[in-house]
PDB file of C-alpha atoms in Angstrom:
ATOM      1  CA  UNK D   1     109.441-169.535 -14.385  1.00  0.00           C
ATOM      2  CA  UNK D   2     111.869-172.397 -15.881  1.00  0.00           C
ATOM      3  CA  UNK D   3     113.005-173.291 -11.890  1.00  0.00           C
ATOM      4  CA  UNK D   4     110.190-172.922 -10.443  1.00  0.00           C
ATOM      5  CA  UNK D   5     108.145-175.092 -13.029  1.00  0.00           C
ATOM      6  CA  UNK D   6     110.803-177.655 -12.535  1.00  0.00           C
ATOM      7  CA  UNK D   7     110.949-177.607  -8.725  1.00  0.00           C
ATOM      8  CA  UNK D   8     107.571-178.024  -8.619  1.00  0.00           C
ATOM      9  CA  UNK D   9     107.188-180.618 -11.063  1.00  0.00           C
ATOM     10  CA  UNK D  10     110.054-182.908  -9.149  1.00  0.00           C
ATOM     11  CA  UNK D  11     108.121-182.439  -6.143  1.00  0.00           C
ATOM     12  CA  UNK D  12     104.807-183.440  -7.486  1.00  0.00           C
ATOM     13  CA  UNK D  13     103.153-180.140  -6.146  1.00  0.00           C
ATOM     14  CA  UNK D  14     101.595-179.508  -9.607  1.00  0.00           C
ATOM     15  CA  UNK D  15      98.328-180.218 -10.635  1.00  0.00           C
ATOM     16  CA  UNK D  16      98.511-178.892 -13.793  1.00  0.00           C
ATOM     17  CA  UNK D  17     101.334-177.107 -15.990  1.00  0.00           C
ATOM     18  CA  UNK D  18      99.748-173.663 -16.204  1.00  0.00           C
ATOM     19  CA  UNK D  19      99.964-172.124 -12.720  1.00  0.00           C
ATOM     20  CA  UNK D  20     103.240-170.546 -11.191  1.00  0.00           C
ATOM     21  CA  UNK D  21     103.550-167.789  -8.448  1.00  0.00           C
ATOM     22  CA  UNK D  22     106.084-165.977 -10.872  1.00  0.00           C
ATOM     23  CA  UNK D  23     103.300-165.444 -13.565  1.00  0.00           C
ATOM     24  CA  UNK D  24     102.208-162.526 -12.486  1.00  0.00           C
ATOM     25  CA  UNK D  25     105.297-160.368 -11.788  1.00  0.00           C
ATOM     26  CA  UNK D  26     106.542-161.658 -15.105  1.00  0.00           C
ATOM     27  CA  UNK D  27     103.214-160.817 -17.174  1.00  0.00           C
ATOM     28  CA  UNK D  28     103.243-156.957 -15.671  1.00  0.00           C
ATOM     29  CA  UNK D  29     106.611-156.645 -16.197  1.00  0.00           C
ATOM     30  CA  UNK D  30     105.648-157.851 -20.127  1.00  0.00           C
ATOM     31  CA  UNK D  31     102.979-155.518 -20.482  1.00  0.00           C
ATOM     32  CA  UNK D  32     105.113-152.611 -19.014  1.00  0.00           C
ATOM     33  CA  UNK D  33     107.296-153.775 -21.693  1.00  0.00           C
ATOM     34  CA  UNK D  34     104.790-153.607 -24.408  1.00  0.00           C
ATOM     35  CA  UNK D  35     103.370-150.562 -23.281  1.00  0.00           C
ATOM     36  CA  UNK D  36     106.954-148.671 -24.699  1.00  0.00           C
ATOM     37  CA  UNK D  37     106.489-150.227 -27.931  1.00  0.00           C
ATOM     38  CA  UNK D  38     105.430-147.495 -30.001  1.00  0.00           C
ATOM     39  CA  UNK D  39     102.854-147.905 -33.160  1.00  0.00           C
ATOM     40  CA  UNK D  40      99.289-149.673 -33.834  1.00  0.00           C
ATOM     41  CA  UNK D  41      98.229-153.022 -34.830  1.00  0.00           C
ATOM     42  CA  UNK D  42      95.954-153.619 -37.570  1.00  0.00           C
ATOM     43  CA  UNK D  43      92.438-153.949 -36.814  1.00  0.00           C
ATOM     44  CA  UNK D  44      92.681-157.571 -37.777  1.00  0.00           C
ATOM     45  CA  UNK D  45      95.066-158.284 -35.869  1.00  0.00           C
ATOM     46  CA  UNK D  46      93.517-156.851 -32.393  1.00  0.00           C
ATOM     47  CA  UNK D  47      90.502-158.694 -33.314  1.00  0.00           C
ATOM     48  CA  UNK D  48      92.247-162.317 -33.578  1.00  0.00           C
ATOM     49  CA  UNK D  49      94.329-162.181 -30.536  1.00  0.00           C
ATOM     50  CA  UNK D  50      91.346-161.003 -28.538  1.00  0.00           C
ATOM     51  CA  UNK D  51      89.607-164.255 -29.850  1.00  0.00           C
ATOM     52  CA  UNK D  52      92.318-166.448 -29.335  1.00  0.00           C
ATOM     53  CA  UNK D  53      92.382-165.044 -25.470  1.00  0.00           C
ATOM     54  CA  UNK D  54      88.553-165.618 -25.446  1.00  0.00           C
ATOM     55  CA  UNK D  55      88.237-169.054 -27.232  1.00  0.00           C
ATOM     56  CA  UNK D  56      91.288-171.025 -26.048  1.00  0.00           C
ATOM     57  CA  UNK D  57      89.465-172.121 -22.884  1.00  0.00           C
ATOM     58  CA  UNK D  58      86.749-173.759 -24.937  1.00  0.00           C
ATOM     59  CA  UNK D  59      89.108-175.135 -27.244  1.00  0.00           C
ATOM     60  CA  UNK D  60      91.469-176.818 -24.604  1.00  0.00           C
ATOM     61  CA  UNK D  61      88.183-178.450 -23.020  1.00  0.00           C
ATOM     62  CA  UNK D  62      86.557-179.325 -26.922  1.00  0.00           C
ATOM     63  CA  UNK D  63      90.418-181.438 -27.648  1.00  0.00           C
ATOM     64  CA  UNK D  64      90.244-183.166 -24.015  1.00  0.00           C
ATOM     65  CA  UNK D  65      86.820-184.454 -25.136  1.00  0.00           C
ATOM     66  CA  UNK D  66      87.568-185.420 -28.353  1.00  0.00           C
ATOM     67  CA  UNK D  67      90.912-186.668 -27.677  1.00  0.00           C
ATOM     68  CA  UNK D  68      89.295-189.106 -24.859  1.00  0.00           C
ATOM     69  CA  UNK D  69      86.395-190.155 -27.947  1.00  0.00           C
ATOM     70  CA  UNK D  70      88.735-191.092 -29.625  1.00  0.00           C
ATOM     71  CA  UNK D  71      91.737-192.575 -27.721  1.00  0.00           C
ATOM     72  CA  UNK D  72      94.339-189.950 -27.852  1.00  0.00           C
ATOM     73  CA  UNK D  73      94.438-189.112 -24.586  1.00  0.00           C
ATOM     74  CA  UNK D  74      98.065-190.156 -24.142  1.00  0.00           C
ATOM     75  CA  UNK D  75      98.789-187.486 -27.137  1.00  0.00           C
ATOM     76  CA  UNK D  76      96.508-184.490 -27.133  1.00  0.00           C
ATOM     77  CA  UNK D  77      96.440-184.391 -23.442  1.00  0.00           C
ATOM     78  CA  UNK D  78      99.717-185.625 -21.534  1.00  0.00           C
ATOM     79  CA  UNK D  79     101.715-184.440 -24.132  1.00  0.00           C
ATOM     80  CA  UNK D  80     102.036-181.084 -22.759  1.00  0.00           C
ATOM     81  CA  UNK D  81     103.942-179.701 -26.077  1.00  0.00           C
ATOM     82  CA  UNK D  82     101.685-181.200 -28.666  1.00  0.00           C
ATOM     83  CA  UNK D  83      98.717-180.345 -26.715  1.00  0.00           C
ATOM     84  CA  UNK D  84      99.778-176.832 -26.826  1.00  0.00           C
ATOM     85  CA  UNK D  85     100.667-176.981 -30.294  1.00  0.00           C
ATOM     86  CA  UNK D  86      97.276-178.172 -30.808  1.00  0.00           C
ATOM     87  CA  UNK D  87      95.450-176.002 -28.876  1.00  0.00           C
ATOM     88  CA  UNK D  88      97.289-172.653 -30.296  1.00  0.00           C
ATOM     89  CA  UNK D  89      96.503-173.887 -33.805  1.00  0.00           C
ATOM     90  CA  UNK D  90      92.915-174.853 -33.497  1.00  0.00           C
ATOM     91  CA  UNK D  91      92.411-171.417 -31.350  1.00  0.00           C
ATOM     92  CA  UNK D  92      94.402-169.702 -34.354  1.00  0.00           C
ATOM     93  CA  UNK D  93      91.774-171.060 -37.068  1.00  0.00           C
ATOM     94  CA  UNK D  94      88.788-170.696 -35.334  1.00  0.00           C
ATOM     95  CA  UNK D  95      89.536-167.203 -34.471  1.00  0.00           C
ATOM     96  CA  UNK D  96      90.404-166.267 -38.274  1.00  0.00           C
ATOM     97  CA  UNK D  97      87.236-167.651 -38.950  1.00  0.00           C
ATOM     98  CA  UNK D  98      85.174-166.120 -37.483  1.00  0.00           C
ATOM     99  CA  UNK D  99      87.189-162.806 -37.613  1.00  0.00           C
ATOM    100  CA  UNK D 100      86.627-163.513 -41.731  1.00  0.00           C
ATOM    101  CA  UNK D 101      82.690-164.422 -40.755  1.00  0.00           C
ATOM    102  CA  UNK D 102      82.118-161.320 -38.866  1.00  0.00           C
ATOM    103  CA  UNK D 103      84.231-159.202 -40.868  1.00  0.00           C
ATOM    104  CA  UNK D 104      81.933-160.506 -44.123  1.00  0.00           C
ATOM    105  CA  UNK D 105      78.778-160.483 -42.571  1.00  0.00           C
ATOM    106  CA  UNK D 106      79.403-156.735 -41.163  1.00  0.00           C
ATOM    107  CA  UNK D 107      80.442-155.583 -44.800  1.00  0.00           C
ATOM    108  CA  UNK D 108      77.316-157.190 -46.272  1.00  0.00           C
ATOM    109  CA  UNK D 109      75.332-154.939 -43.791  1.00  0.00           C
ATOM    110  CA  UNK D 110      77.511-152.385 -45.233  1.00  0.00           C
ATOM    111  CA  UNK D 111      79.218-150.756 -42.222  1.00  0.00           C
TER     112      UNK D 111
END
């Protein structure tokens, strides 16, 4: 995938850096490998990972809008490492907050 990314970037074929042809087989074999690992994750970890997956596209859109509004597009959007780290941190923070709030509400209702 690294070679594919470098090749498509150097040839100017990438519209953005998150779509690769080799991503499909890599993810297939990664998930097959993960199925071999025994054990169960704690409920909180499962819920937060699911929320991060669902929330991160909205965080990307919000980050782009906020960066444009404050004039930091060069840092928060054009710099892909900073964008990745910011989206990751914001997605986990939002997922943890949602997980905490929903857990608190369910405890108050007695579920």
